[in-house]
Tab-separated table of C-alpha atoms in Angstrom:
chain	number	residue	atom	x	y	z
A	1	MET	CA	0.304	-0.378	0.494
A	2	VAL	CA	1.025	3.220	-0.785
A	3	SER	CA	1.739	5.249	2.166
A	4	SER	CA	-0.661	8.118	2.229
A	5	SER	CA	1.273	10.599	4.185
A	6	ALA	CA	4.049	10.899	1.292
A	7	ALA	CA	1.249	11.580	-1.461
A	8	GLY	CA	-0.766	13.988	1.222
A	9	SER	CA	2.274	16.294	1.258
A	10	ARG	CA	2.073	16.509	-2.773
A	11	GLN	CA	0.003	17.992	-5.314
A	12	GLN	CA	-2.162	15.416	-6.530
A	13	VAL	CA	-2.455	14.856	-10.643
A	14	PHE	CA	-4.635	11.817	-11.946
A	15	VAL	CA	-3.821	11.282	-15.498
A	16	LEU	CA	-6.339	9.764	-17.854
A	17	VAL	CA	-4.602	8.016	-20.539
A	18	GLY	CA	-7.357	7.037	-23.245
A	19	GLY	CA	-8.820	10.198	-21.739
A	20	THR	CA	-11.427	10.097	-25.045
A	21	GLY	CA	-12.028	6.691	-25.655
A	22	ASP	CA	-15.058	4.616	-24.698
A	23	LEU	CA	-14.230	3.654	-20.792
A	24	ALA	CA	-13.426	6.185	-19.902
A	25	MET	CA	-16.764	8.791	-21.464
A	26	ARG	CA	-18.812	6.099	-20.533
A	27	MET	CA	-17.270	5.328	-16.832
A	28	LEU	CA	-14.659	7.130	-15.848
A	29	TRP	CA	-15.643	10.717	-17.000
A	30	PRO	CA	-18.958	10.369	-14.815
A	31	SER	CA	-17.620	8.324	-11.460
A	32	LEU	CA	-14.690	11.391	-11.022
A	33	ALA	CA	-17.384	14.283	-11.469
A	34	MET	CA	-19.393	12.673	-8.512
A	35	LEU	CA	-16.548	12.254	-6.668
A	36	ASP	CA	-15.723	16.073	-6.896
A	37	GLN	CA	-19.085	16.541	-6.110
A	38	ASP	CA	-19.090	14.549	-3.106
A	39	GLY	CA	-16.220	16.046	-1.823
A	40	PHE	CA	-13.617	13.530	-2.147
A	41	LEU	CA	-10.782	15.656	-4.416
A	42	SER	CA	-8.782	17.521	-3.440
A	43	ASP	CA	-9.240	21.537	-4.202
A	44	ASN	CA	-6.237	21.523	-6.297
A	45	LEU	CA	-6.123	17.931	-8.157
A	46	ARG	CA	-5.881	18.305	-11.171
A	47	ILE	CA	-6.794	16.270	-14.339
A	48	ILE	CA	-4.946	15.884	-17.809
A	49	SER	CA	-7.177	13.723	-20.551
A	50	VAL	CA	-4.002	11.918	-22.814
A	51	ALA	CA	-5.193	10.988	-26.023
A	52	ARG	CA	-3.672	10.424	-29.685
A	53	GLU	CA	-6.731	12.956	-30.829
A	54	ASP	CA	-5.580	16.600	-30.615
A	55	CYS	CA	-9.548	17.650	-30.096
A	56	GLY	CA	-7.855	20.485	-27.394
A	57	THR	CA	-9.039	21.405	-24.050
A	58	GLU	CA	-11.859	22.763	-25.302
A	59	VAL	CA	-13.973	20.703	-27.617
A	60	CYS	CA	-12.329	17.329	-25.312
A	61	VAL	CA	-14.006	19.084	-21.642
A	62	ASP	CA	-17.822	19.959	-23.764
A	63	ARG	CA	-17.494	15.635	-24.457
A	64	ILE	CA	-16.852	15.383	-21.233
A	65	GLY	CA	-19.353	17.421	-20.144
A	66	ASN	CA	-21.657	16.016	-22.254
A	67	ALA	CA	-20.599	12.099	-21.089
A	68	VAL	CA	-20.745	13.404	-17.675
A	69	THR	CA	-24.367	15.110	-18.119
A	70	LYS	CA	-25.913	11.702	-20.173
A	71	ARG	CA	-24.903	8.921	-17.784
A	72	VAL	CA	-25.559	10.494	-14.340
A	73	GLY	CA	-27.041	14.099	-15.202
A	74	GLU	CA	-30.161	13.452	-12.748
A	75	SER	CA	-27.474	13.359	-10.101
A	76	LEU	CA	-25.633	16.904	-10.531
A	77	GLU	CA	-26.212	19.171	-8.031
A	78	PRO	CA	-25.409	22.781	-10.018
A	79	GLY	CA	-22.017	24.417	-10.218
A	80	THR	CA	-20.571	20.396	-9.891
A	81	LEU	CA	-19.970	20.566	-13.692
A	82	ALA	CA	-18.656	23.825	-13.689
A	83	ARG	CA	-16.213	23.007	-11.138
A	84	PHE	CA	-15.400	19.711	-12.112
A	85	ARG	CA	-14.801	21.375	-15.926
A	86	LYS	CA	-11.734	23.347	-14.236
A	87	ARG	CA	-9.767	21.043	-13.244
A	88	ILE	CA	-9.416	19.415	-16.577
A	89	VAL	CA	-7.101	19.499	-20.105
A	90	HIS	CA	-5.726	17.398	-23.053
A	91	VAL	CA	-3.416	17.053	-24.248
A	92	ALA	CA	-2.402	14.789	-27.396
A	93	LEU	CA	0.199	12.571	-27.381
A	94	ASP	CA	1.218	9.320	-29.746
A	95	ALA	CA	2.469	6.371	-27.771
A	96	ALA	CA	3.989	5.418	-30.632
A	97	LYS	CA	6.416	8.435	-30.610
A	98	ASP	CA	9.854	9.462	-28.668
A	99	ASP	CA	8.480	12.583	-27.176
A	100	TRP	CA	5.460	11.203	-25.755
A	101	GLY	CA	7.079	11.432	-21.694
A	102	ALA	CA	8.734	14.413	-22.086
A	103	LYS	CA	5.646	16.871	-23.713
A	104	LEU	CA	3.782	14.764	-20.926
A	105	LYS	CA	6.645	16.041	-17.755
A	106	ALA	CA	6.371	19.645	-19.772
A	107	GLU	CA	2.415	19.896	-19.089
A	108	LEU	CA	2.870	18.341	-15.480
A	109	GLY	CA	5.824	21.148	-14.536
A	110	ASP	CA	8.297	20.240	-11.195
A	111	VAL	CA	7.288	16.768	-10.998
A	112	ASP	CA	9.252	16.479	-8.038
A	113	GLY	CA	6.588	17.934	-5.631
A	114	LEU	CA	3.479	16.294	-7.301
A	115	ASP	CA	2.023	12.347	-6.672
A	116	VAL	CA	0.471	11.620	-9.862
A	117	VAL	CA	-1.729	8.647	-10.368
A	118	PHE	CA	-1.677	7.476	-14.251
A	119	PHE	CA	-4.801	5.163	-15.245
A	120	LEU	CA	-4.207	4.003	-18.647
A	121	SER	CA	-7.583	2.980	-20.441
A	122	VAL	CA	-5.234	1.711	-23.497
A	123	SER	CA	-5.324	-1.082	-24.846
A	124	PRO	CA	-3.056	-3.679	-22.920
A	125	SER	CA	-0.893	-3.515	-26.053
A	126	LEU	CA	0.533	0.051	-25.034
A	127	PHE	CA	0.708	-0.463	-21.296
A	128	LYS	CA	5.110	-1.202	-22.513
A	129	PRO	CA	5.165	1.579	-24.725
A	130	ILE	CA	3.602	3.965	-22.026
A	131	CYS	CA	5.663	3.099	-19.335
A	132	GLU	CA	8.811	3.046	-20.856
A	133	HIS	CA	8.049	7.078	-21.934
A	134	ILE	CA	7.044	7.490	-17.912
A	135	GLU	CA	10.181	5.493	-16.963
A	136	ARG	CA	12.220	7.552	-19.730
A	137	ALA	CA	10.534	10.769	-18.443
A	138	GLY	CA	11.712	10.135	-14.655
A	139	LEU	CA	7.485	9.832	-13.794
A	140	ASN	CA	7.561	6.631	-11.940
A	141	LYS	CA	9.405	7.410	-8.970
A	142	ALA	CA	7.246	6.733	-5.484
A	143	PRO	CA	4.611	7.843	-4.960
A	144	ASN	CA	3.926	7.518	-8.309
A	145	ARG	CA	1.763	4.834	-9.367
A	146	VAL	CA	-0.120	3.473	-12.238
A	147	ILE	CA	-4.079	1.844	-13.113
A	148	ILE	CA	-4.401	-0.786	-15.683
A	149	GLU	CA	-6.782	-2.049	-17.059
A	150	LYS	CA	-7.961	-5.887	-17.853
A	151	PRO	CA	-6.966	-7.873	-19.736
A	152	ILE	CA	-3.859	-8.507	-18.145
A	153	GLY	CA	-3.231	-10.993	-20.890
A	154	ARG	CA	-4.602	-13.773	-23.016
A	155	ASP	CA	-2.804	-16.343	-21.050
A	156	LEU	CA	-0.284	-16.577	-18.640
A	157	ALA	CA	2.769	-16.438	-21.188
A	158	SER	CA	1.575	-13.076	-22.262
A	159	SER	CA	0.242	-11.967	-18.515
A	160	LYS	CA	3.639	-12.199	-17.661
A	161	VAL	CA	5.349	-10.423	-20.484
A	162	ILE	CA	2.823	-7.563	-19.703
A	163	ASN	CA	3.159	-7.391	-16.185
A	164	ASP	CA	6.718	-7.622	-16.642
A	165	SER	CA	6.948	-4.581	-18.576
A	166	VAL	CA	4.709	-2.612	-16.391
A	167	ALA	CA	7.027	-3.752	-13.205
A	168	HIS	CA	10.082	-2.421	-14.926
A	169	ALA	CA	8.413	1.595	-13.871
A	170	PHE	CA	6.559	0.419	-11.261
A	171	ASP	CA	6.664	-2.423	-8.516
A	172	GLU	CA	3.608	-4.564	-7.119
A	173	SER	CA	2.798	-2.214	-4.451
A	174	ARG	CA	2.173	0.783	-6.848
A	175	THR	CA	0.698	-0.964	-9.584
A	176	PHE	CA	-3.022	-0.467	-9.215
A	177	ARG	CA	-5.066	-4.060	-11.988
A	178	ILE	CA	-8.569	-2.595	-11.850
A	179	ASP	CA	-12.028	-4.253	-11.860
A	180	HIS	CA	-14.351	-2.882	-11.812
A	181	TYR	CA	-16.666	-5.773	-10.535
A	182	LEU	CA	-14.596	-5.137	-7.147
A	183	GLY	CA	-16.383	-1.784	-6.939
A	184	LYS	CA	-20.073	-2.819	-6.956
A	185	GLU	CA	-21.092	-2.095	-3.428
A	186	THR	CA	-23.103	-5.583	-3.310
A	187	VAL	CA	-19.673	-7.238	-4.175
A	188	GLN	CA	-17.929	-4.674	-0.953
A	189	ASN	CA	-20.887	-6.238	1.014
A	190	LEU	CA	-19.433	-9.423	0.462
A	191	ILE	CA	-16.511	-8.773	3.238
A	192	ALA	CA	-18.776	-7.356	5.566
A	193	LEU	CA	-21.972	-9.974	5.338
A	194	ARG	CA	-19.495	-13.322	5.787
A	195	PHE	CA	-17.442	-11.777	8.096
A	196	GLY	CA	-19.384	-9.026	10.300
A	197	ASN	CA	-22.252	-11.798	11.125
A	198	VAL	CA	-21.965	-14.046	13.750
A	199	VAL	CA	-25.118	-16.072	12.127
A	200	PHE	CA	-23.682	-16.259	8.803
A	201	GLU	CA	-19.657	-17.555	9.242
A	202	PRO	CA	-20.431	-20.654	10.813
A	203	LEU	CA	-22.581	-22.060	8.474
A	204	TRP	CA	-20.554	-20.797	5.412
A	205	ASN	CA	-19.250	-24.515	4.485
A	206	SER	CA	-19.166	-27.646	2.930
A	207	GLN	CA	-21.285	-28.927	5.770
A	208	THR	CA	-24.361	-26.744	5.295
A	209	ILE	CA	-24.501	-24.897	1.911
A	210	ASP	CA	-25.406	-27.509	-1.066
A	211	HIS	CA	-24.034	-25.366	-4.175
A	212	VAL	CA	-23.011	-21.888	-5.135
A	213	GLN	CA	-24.421	-20.585	-8.294
A	214	ILE	CA	-22.539	-17.508	-10.429
A	215	THR	CA	-24.263	-15.827	-13.400
A	216	ILE	CA	-23.106	-13.166	-15.511
A	217	ALA	CA	-25.713	-12.594	-18.169
A	218	GLU	CA	-25.516	-10.625	-21.209
A	219	THR	CA	-28.599	-9.698	-23.465
A	220	VAL	CA	-26.318	-7.877	-25.793
A	221	GLY	CA	-24.005	-10.076	-28.935
A	222	VAL	CA	-20.432	-8.535	-29.290
A	223	GLY	CA	-21.346	-5.665	-31.219
A	224	GLU	CA	-18.741	-3.616	-32.336
A	225	ARG	CA	-15.684	-5.891	-29.906
A	226	LEU	CA	-15.849	-8.955	-32.621
A	227	GLY	CA	-12.175	-8.499	-32.713
A	228	TYR	CA	-11.518	-8.901	-29.080
A	229	TYR	CA	-13.856	-11.420	-29.111
A	230	ASP	CA	-13.426	-13.461	-31.584
A	231	GLU	CA	-9.508	-13.754	-30.281
A	232	TYR	CA	-10.836	-13.736	-26.522
A	233	GLY	CA	-13.909	-15.724	-25.702
A	234	ALA	CA	-16.211	-15.874	-22.628
A	235	ILE	CA	-14.122	-17.692	-20.623
A	236	ARG	CA	-10.985	-14.863	-20.998
A	237	ASP	CA	-13.115	-12.234	-21.673
A	238	MET	CA	-14.885	-12.893	-18.261
A	239	LEU	CA	-14.455	-16.309	-15.937
A	240	GLN	CA	-11.062	-15.733	-15.365
A	241	ASN	CA	-11.277	-12.485	-14.174
A	242	HIS	CA	-15.093	-11.380	-12.799
A	243	LEU	CA	-16.671	-14.791	-11.694
A	244	LEU	CA	-12.784	-15.503	-10.144
A	245	GLN	CA	-13.025	-12.880	-8.197
A	246	LEU	CA	-16.552	-13.186	-6.880
A	247	VAL	CA	-15.454	-17.000	-5.832
A	248	CYS	CA	-12.668	-15.663	-4.203
A	249	LEU	CA	-14.427	-13.466	-2.174
A	250	LEU	CA	-17.397	-16.406	-1.332
A	251	ALA	CA	-14.549	-18.975	-0.600
A	252	MET	CA	-11.690	-16.654	0.650
A	253	GLU	CA	-10.721	-17.841	4.732
A	254	PRO	CA	-11.430	-14.334	7.233
A	255	PRO	CA	-8.499	-12.251	6.603
A	256	SER	CA	-6.675	-11.083	9.662
A	257	ALA	CA	-7.254	-7.596	8.818
A	258	LEU	CA	-8.712	-5.585	5.986
A	259	SER	CA	-5.154	-4.527	4.646
A	260	SER	CA	-4.600	-5.336	1.434
A	261	ASP	CA	-2.195	-7.977	1.554
A	262	ALA	CA	-4.421	-9.403	4.177
A	263	LEU	CA	-7.017	-9.635	2.075
A	264	ARG	CA	-5.461	-10.617	-1.000
A	265	ASP	CA	-3.534	-13.554	0.554
A	266	GLU	CA	-6.380	-14.935	1.044
A	267	LYS	CA	-8.169	-14.272	-2.237
A	268	VAL	CA	-4.545	-16.443	-3.294
A	269	LYS	CA	-4.606	-19.178	-1.394
A	270	VAL	CA	-8.862	-19.944	-3.250
A	271	LEU	CA	-7.278	-20.329	-6.843
A	272	ARG	CA	-3.968	-22.382	-5.639
A	273	SER	CA	-6.993	-24.609	-4.504
A	274	LEU	CA	-9.215	-24.676	-7.300
A	275	LYS	CA	-9.331	-27.865	-8.601
A	276	PRO	CA	-7.470	-28.614	-12.121
A	277	ILE	CA	-9.791	-29.409	-15.040
A	278	THR	CA	-8.874	-31.505	-17.253
A	279	VAL	CA	-8.724	-33.743	-20.280
A	280	ASP	CA	-10.533	-36.505	-18.332
A	281	ASN	CA	-13.207	-34.586	-16.813
A	282	VAL	CA	-13.394	-31.484	-18.718
A	283	LYS	CA	-16.348	-32.713	-20.767
A	284	ASP	CA	-18.517	-33.263	-18.038
A	285	HIS	CA	-17.367	-29.829	-15.935
A	286	THR	CA	-17.649	-27.286	-18.971
A	287	ALA	CA	-20.330	-26.074	-21.457
A	288	ARG	CA	-19.194	-24.287	-24.408
A	289	GLY	CA	-21.980	-22.105	-26.263
A	290	GLN	CA	-21.854	-19.965	-29.572
A	291	TYR	CA	-24.725	-18.119	-30.060
A	292	GLY	CA	-27.056	-18.572	-33.387
A	293	PRO	CA	-29.948	-17.011	-34.863
A	294	GLY	CA	-32.855	-15.936	-32.889
A	295	PHE	CA	-34.325	-12.721	-31.091
A	296	ALA	CA	-32.518	-11.697	-27.851
A	297	ASP	CA	-32.599	-7.672	-26.705
A	298	GLY	CA	-35.483	-7.253	-28.599
A	299	HIS	CA	-33.616	-7.271	-31.599
A	300	PRO	CA	-33.376	-10.241	-34.292
A	301	VAL	CA	-29.991	-11.942	-33.677
A	302	ALA	CA	-28.218	-13.677	-37.032
A	303	GLY	CA	-25.773	-15.395	-34.855
A	304	TYR	CA	-22.181	-15.237	-34.320
A	305	GLU	CA	-20.603	-16.840	-37.510
A	306	VAL	CA	-22.975	-14.822	-39.348
A	307	GLU	CA	-21.294	-11.694	-37.835
A	308	LYS	CA	-18.072	-12.675	-37.817
A	309	GLY	CA	-18.006	-13.331	-41.993
A	310	SER	CA	-16.531	-17.098	-41.443
A	311	PRO	CA	-16.578	-20.414	-38.950
A	312	SER	CA	-14.966	-19.871	-35.778
A	313	ASN	CA	-14.181	-21.502	-32.473
A	314	THR	CA	-14.646	-18.773	-29.992
A	315	GLU	CA	-17.495	-19.705	-27.230
A	316	THR	CA	-19.476	-16.678	-26.291
A	317	PHE	CA	-21.160	-18.918	-23.605
A	318	VAL	CA	-18.939	-21.054	-21.161
A	319	ALA	CA	-20.231	-23.226	-17.997
A	320	ILE	CA	-18.496	-24.512	-15.516
A	321	LYS	CA	-18.553	-27.096	-12.207
A	322	ALA	CA	-15.559	-25.505	-10.030
A	323	GLU	CA	-14.416	-27.440	-7.006
A	324	ILE	CA	-12.346	-25.684	-4.472
A	325	ALA	CA	-9.550	-28.946	-2.697
A	326	ASN	CA	-9.455	-27.711	1.040
A	327	TRP	CA	-11.602	-28.029	3.931
A	328	ARG	CA	-13.931	-25.714	4.012
A	329	TRP	CA	-15.664	-26.216	0.870
A	330	ALA	CA	-14.145	-30.058	-0.435
A	331	GLY	CA	-17.512	-31.110	-1.931
A	332	THR	CA	-19.562	-28.335	-2.283
A	333	PRO	CA	-19.112	-27.509	-6.026
A	334	PHE	CA	-19.373	-23.428	-7.302
A	335	TYR	CA	-21.227	-23.978	-10.746
A	336	LEU	CA	-20.362	-20.378	-13.251
A	337	ARG	CA	-21.672	-18.740	-15.845
A	338	THR	CA	-21.460	-16.546	-18.210
A	339	GLY	CA	-22.790	-15.533	-22.144
A	340	LYS	CA	-24.182	-13.206	-24.276
A	341	CYS	CA	-27.373	-12.925	-26.015
A	342	LEU	CA	-29.211	-14.275	-23.185
A	343	PRO	CA	-32.913	-13.774	-22.327
A	344	SER	CA	-31.620	-10.992	-19.704
A	345	ARG	CA	-29.576	-8.849	-18.205
A	346	SER	CA	-28.321	-9.894	-14.908
A	347	THR	CA	-25.847	-11.407	-12.200
A	348	GLU	CA	-26.079	-13.302	-9.532
A	349	ILE	CA	-24.998	-15.419	-7.040
A	350	VAL	CA	-27.147	-18.201	-5.770
A	351	ILE	CA	-26.456	-19.446	-2.097
A	352	GLN	CA	-28.328	-22.612	-1.833
A	353	PHE	CA	-27.904	-24.489	1.761
A	354	LYS	CA	-28.410	-28.392	2.288
A	355	PRO	CA	-32.111	-29.505	2.924
A	356	LEU	CA	-33.021	-30.043	6.527
A	357	PRO	CA	-32.183	-33.283	7.563
A	358	HIS	CA	-35.358	-34.673	8.791
A	359	SER	CA	-38.248	-32.530	7.669
A	360	ILE	CA	-41.258	-32.393	10.322
A	361	PHE	CA	-43.420	-30.504	7.795
A	362	GLY	CA	-43.069	-33.072	4.648
A	363	SER	CA	-41.837	-31.741	1.430
A	364	GLU	CA	-43.368	-27.638	2.287
A	365	ALA	CA	-40.079	-27.216	3.853
A	366	LYS	CA	-37.760	-25.849	1.347
A	367	ALA	CA	-33.807	-25.480	1.659
A	368	ASN	CA	-32.948	-21.794	2.143
A	369	ARG	CA	-31.645	-19.867	-0.297
A	370	LEU	CA	-28.798	-16.521	0.134
A	371	HIS	CA	-29.593	-14.780	-3.085
A	372	ILE	CA	-27.467	-11.618	-3.871
A	373	ARG	CA	-27.719	-9.478	-6.971
A	374	LEU	CA	-25.118	-7.565	-8.152
A	375	GLN	CA	-27.177	-5.839	-11.271
A	376	PRO	CA	-29.292	-4.728	-13.207
A	377	ASP	CA	-30.025	-3.775	-9.625
A	378	GLU	CA	-27.712	-4.337	-6.265
A	379	ASP	CA	-29.937	-6.541	-3.610
A	380	ILE	CA	-29.469	-8.823	-0.899
A	381	SER	CA	-32.031	-11.598	-0.212
A	382	LEU	CA	-32.566	-14.657	2.425
A	383	THR	CA	-35.100	-17.214	1.467
A	384	VAL	CA	-36.663	-18.466	4.952
A	385	MET	CA	-39.452	-21.101	5.539
A	386	ASN	CA	-42.474	-19.530	7.469
A	387	LYS	CA	-45.709	-20.516	8.838
A	388	ALA	CA	-48.367	-19.568	6.381
A	389	PRO	CA	-50.783	-17.644	8.044
A	390	GLY	CA	-54.196	-18.626	8.965
A	391	LEU	CA	-56.033	-21.497	10.377
A	392	THR	CA	-56.382	-24.919	8.420
A	393	ALA	CA	-57.357	-28.478	9.472
A	394	GLU	CA	-54.542	-29.798	8.069
A	395	GLY	CA	-52.544	-27.976	10.950
A	396	THR	CA	-49.239	-26.039	9.642
A	397	HIS	CA	-48.673	-25.350	7.002
A	398	LEU	CA	-44.698	-23.351	5.614
A	399	GLN	CA	-44.694	-20.866	2.967
A	400	SER	CA	-41.346	-19.146	1.978
A	401	LEU	CA	-40.576	-15.784	3.044
A	402	ASP	CA	-37.667	-13.259	0.925
A	403	LEU	CA	-36.148	-11.422	3.825
A	404	SER	CA	-34.518	-8.233	1.936
A	405	LEU	CA	-30.952	-7.168	3.671
A	406	SER	CA	-30.280	-4.814	1.342
A	407	LEU	CA	-29.578	-1.139	2.542
A	408	ILE	CA	-30.839	0.599	0.250
A	409	LYS	CA	-34.446	-1.205	0.015
A	410	ALA	CA	-34.631	-0.251	3.486
A	411	PHE	CA	-34.051	3.378	3.043
A	412	GLU	CA	-37.173	3.010	-0.101
A	413	GLY	CA	-39.240	1.226	2.245
A	414	ASN	CA	-39.449	3.733	5.365
A	415	GLY	CA	-40.236	6.259	2.703
A	416	GLU	CA	-36.920	7.715	2.522
A	417	LYS	CA	-34.558	8.779	0.235
A	418	ALA	CA	-32.365	5.763	-1.184
A	419	PRO	CA	-27.914	6.441	-1.422
A	420	ARG	CA	-27.295	6.748	-5.193
A	421	ARG	CA	-26.270	3.925	-6.559
A	422	ARG	CA	-22.431	4.994	-7.282
A	423	ILE	CA	-20.552	3.364	-10.177
A	424	ALA	CA	-18.116	1.016	-9.317
A	425	TYR	CA	-14.903	2.653	-11.115
A	426	GLU	CA	-15.890	6.293	-8.370
A	427	ARG	CA	-14.940	3.381	-5.570
A	428	LEU	CA	-11.816	2.271	-6.978
A	429	ILE	CA	-10.185	5.802	-8.325
A	430	LEU	CA	-10.840	6.884	-4.741
A	431	ASP	CA	-8.762	4.051	-3.524
A	432	ALA	CA	-6.142	4.649	-5.944
A	433	LEU	CA	-5.655	8.379	-5.223
A	434	GLN	CA	-5.450	7.290	-1.279
A	435	GLY	CA	-3.002	4.668	-2.026
A	436	ASN	CA	-4.904	1.676	-0.842
A	437	ASN	CA	-4.925	-1.046	-3.302
A	438	ALA	CA	-7.213	-4.137	-1.298
A	439	GLN	CA	-9.897	-3.942	-3.560
A	440	PHE	CA	-7.485	-4.036	-7.267
A	441	VAL	CA	-5.339	-7.450	-8.293
A	442	ARG	CA	-2.135	-8.459	-7.366
A	443	ARG	CA	0.318	-9.873	-9.796
A	444	ASP	CA	0.155	-14.130	-8.095
A	445	GLU	CA	-3.689	-13.752	-8.478
A	446	VAL	CA	-3.949	-12.651	-12.469
A	447	GLU	CA	-1.352	-15.789	-13.078
A	448	ALA	CA	-2.833	-17.575	-10.485
A	449	ALA	CA	-6.521	-17.619	-12.292
A	450	TRP	CA	-4.304	-17.720	-15.798
A	451	MET	CA	-3.224	-20.990	-14.792
A	452	TRP	CA	-6.269	-22.456	-14.097
A	453	VAL	CA	-7.879	-21.431	-16.972
A	454	ASP	CA	-5.384	-22.187	-19.625
A	455	GLY	CA	-5.480	-25.792	-18.198
A	456	ILE	CA	-9.498	-25.887	-19.150
A	457	ILE	CA	-8.590	-24.222	-22.458
A	458	ASP	CA	-5.731	-26.702	-23.214
A	459	SER	CA	-8.157	-29.154	-22.572
A	460	TRP	CA	-10.871	-28.528	-24.737
A	461	THR	CA	-8.212	-28.361	-27.697
A	462	LYS	CA	-6.924	-31.480	-27.024
A	463	THR	CA	-10.926	-33.383	-26.865
A	464	SER	CA	-11.707	-31.218	-29.655
A	465	MET	CA	-14.928	-30.014	-27.546
A	466	LYS	CA	-16.012	-27.172	-30.017
A	467	PRO	CA	-18.319	-24.706	-28.313
A	468	GLN	CA	-22.270	-25.983	-29.000
A	469	GLN	CA	-25.010	-23.417	-30.966
A	470	TYR	CA	-28.139	-21.861	-28.852
A	471	PRO	CA	-30.040	-20.063	-30.528
A	472	ALA	CA	-29.574	-16.470	-29.267
A	473	GLY	CA	-32.189	-15.512	-26.388
A	474	THR	CA	-31.785	-18.517	-24.470
A	475	PHE	CA	-30.459	-19.552	-22.054
A	476	GLY	CA	-26.936	-21.051	-23.153
A	477	PRO	CA	-26.777	-24.944	-24.832
A	478	VAL	CA	-28.075	-28.193	-23.741
A	479	SER	CA	-25.443	-28.764	-22.303
A	480	GLY	CA	-25.121	-25.866	-19.568
A	481	TYR	CA	-27.701	-27.440	-18.669
A	482	ARG	CA	-26.684	-30.878	-18.319
A	483	LEU	CA	-23.422	-29.522	-16.627
A	484	ILE	CA	-25.540	-29.328	-13.168
A	485	GLU	CA	-27.949	-31.450	-13.568
A	486	ARG	CA	-26.217	-34.477	-14.093
A	487	ASP	CA	-25.676	-33.278	-10.145
A	488	GLU	CA	-29.302	-34.596	-8.950
A	489	GLY	CA	-31.829	-32.106	-7.331
A	490	ARG	CA	-29.767	-29.068	-8.830
A	491	THR	CA	-30.406	-26.416	-11.608
A	492	TRP	CA	-30.135	-23.060	-12.528
A	493	ASN	CA	-31.720	-20.185	-10.979
A	494	ASP	CA	-33.164	-18.651	-14.534
């Protein structure tokens, strides 16, 4: 963790490389504007937008203002946008040119008195040249730090190349690998839910939990990302980072503290405990799919191969039965799935508890279930059994009852104004400005995840396991259902 006291005595500068890009306009600029509105940015913090596009500061700031209004306009207070715009300057720099670092240094001024946070919202292929520019210009000295966006490679080997190139300029404590899922309110609440409540932690193991489901479903197809997606596929694009990060938070042992290393040490242990999926079990433990013609997200879909214009072995859907080989989770599978052109957009976690060892109420007693929804709305609910109201000749009857654990729903239920649903990047950008890397991904986490995923991809190749086509607008191929249903009594929470 970067020393906050060392950074606090310096003027802060946030350098957004890729400042005119899609991610910056949709997520990063609105996040920075809302941090400004809520008083989380120091009065003298400067923001420098860097991109190849030579549009000038005035035009760039106008575009940023429009992007912020489009994303969070209903939450903007008077004066916020005018104040935020004054922080920003735009510098046109091309990473292919040798003067990149020198020009940025000239814009920064006296670098010895600065605390600079670089956010590289660019293709990973540019991480190495940009870090080299930063280093040659002497802009990599502590406490300066760098935030890098996923993907960190497409396999273990390429991940190491990227990490090595960044590490040459910034040591591990000043390298912030961002996964925006870790900034979501409900994801962060997993730590509080598990380790702040005695009612849950004693039950959080294979003795009481039957299985866990994690689903990230998208209604859209690949769209303009086809070139990237055809190289990566669902397993590299979504499972290797987002899904496995959720597995870590759900399965980790209690950390000794909320410090960055204590949290991340426990996450790495989970990744290293994942049972390898090999040629012997890959067809039973995984499912691959690719969307074909159908109707999704309110529109007709031609199918992935038609959109690409040629045959493709890329999966747009993947489901995996993951097993964790340790004392806490032995015998409790984690079912993971993600896909495009599915019927609904949702990200959810289902903790399915085991049924009662003996029910005096017959078949009416259903197993408890903890349902954690991350999107489109964030919510946590617990299904418990409750006596059905009323009087019957047959005696006591049960019914299930959903207890909402959502703080936002509690506000709404009391007629109060609920807190604004923050953009996930807000929390992470603030942490990076403060030098707190607990919610960022450490290098050994990235590499442990890739090692496990590489084993699956290698097994697909060796067994010639091709994606099974599914109609757009459905929940994936038949093999995705078989994956969970072959374990008796288990089904997806569709």
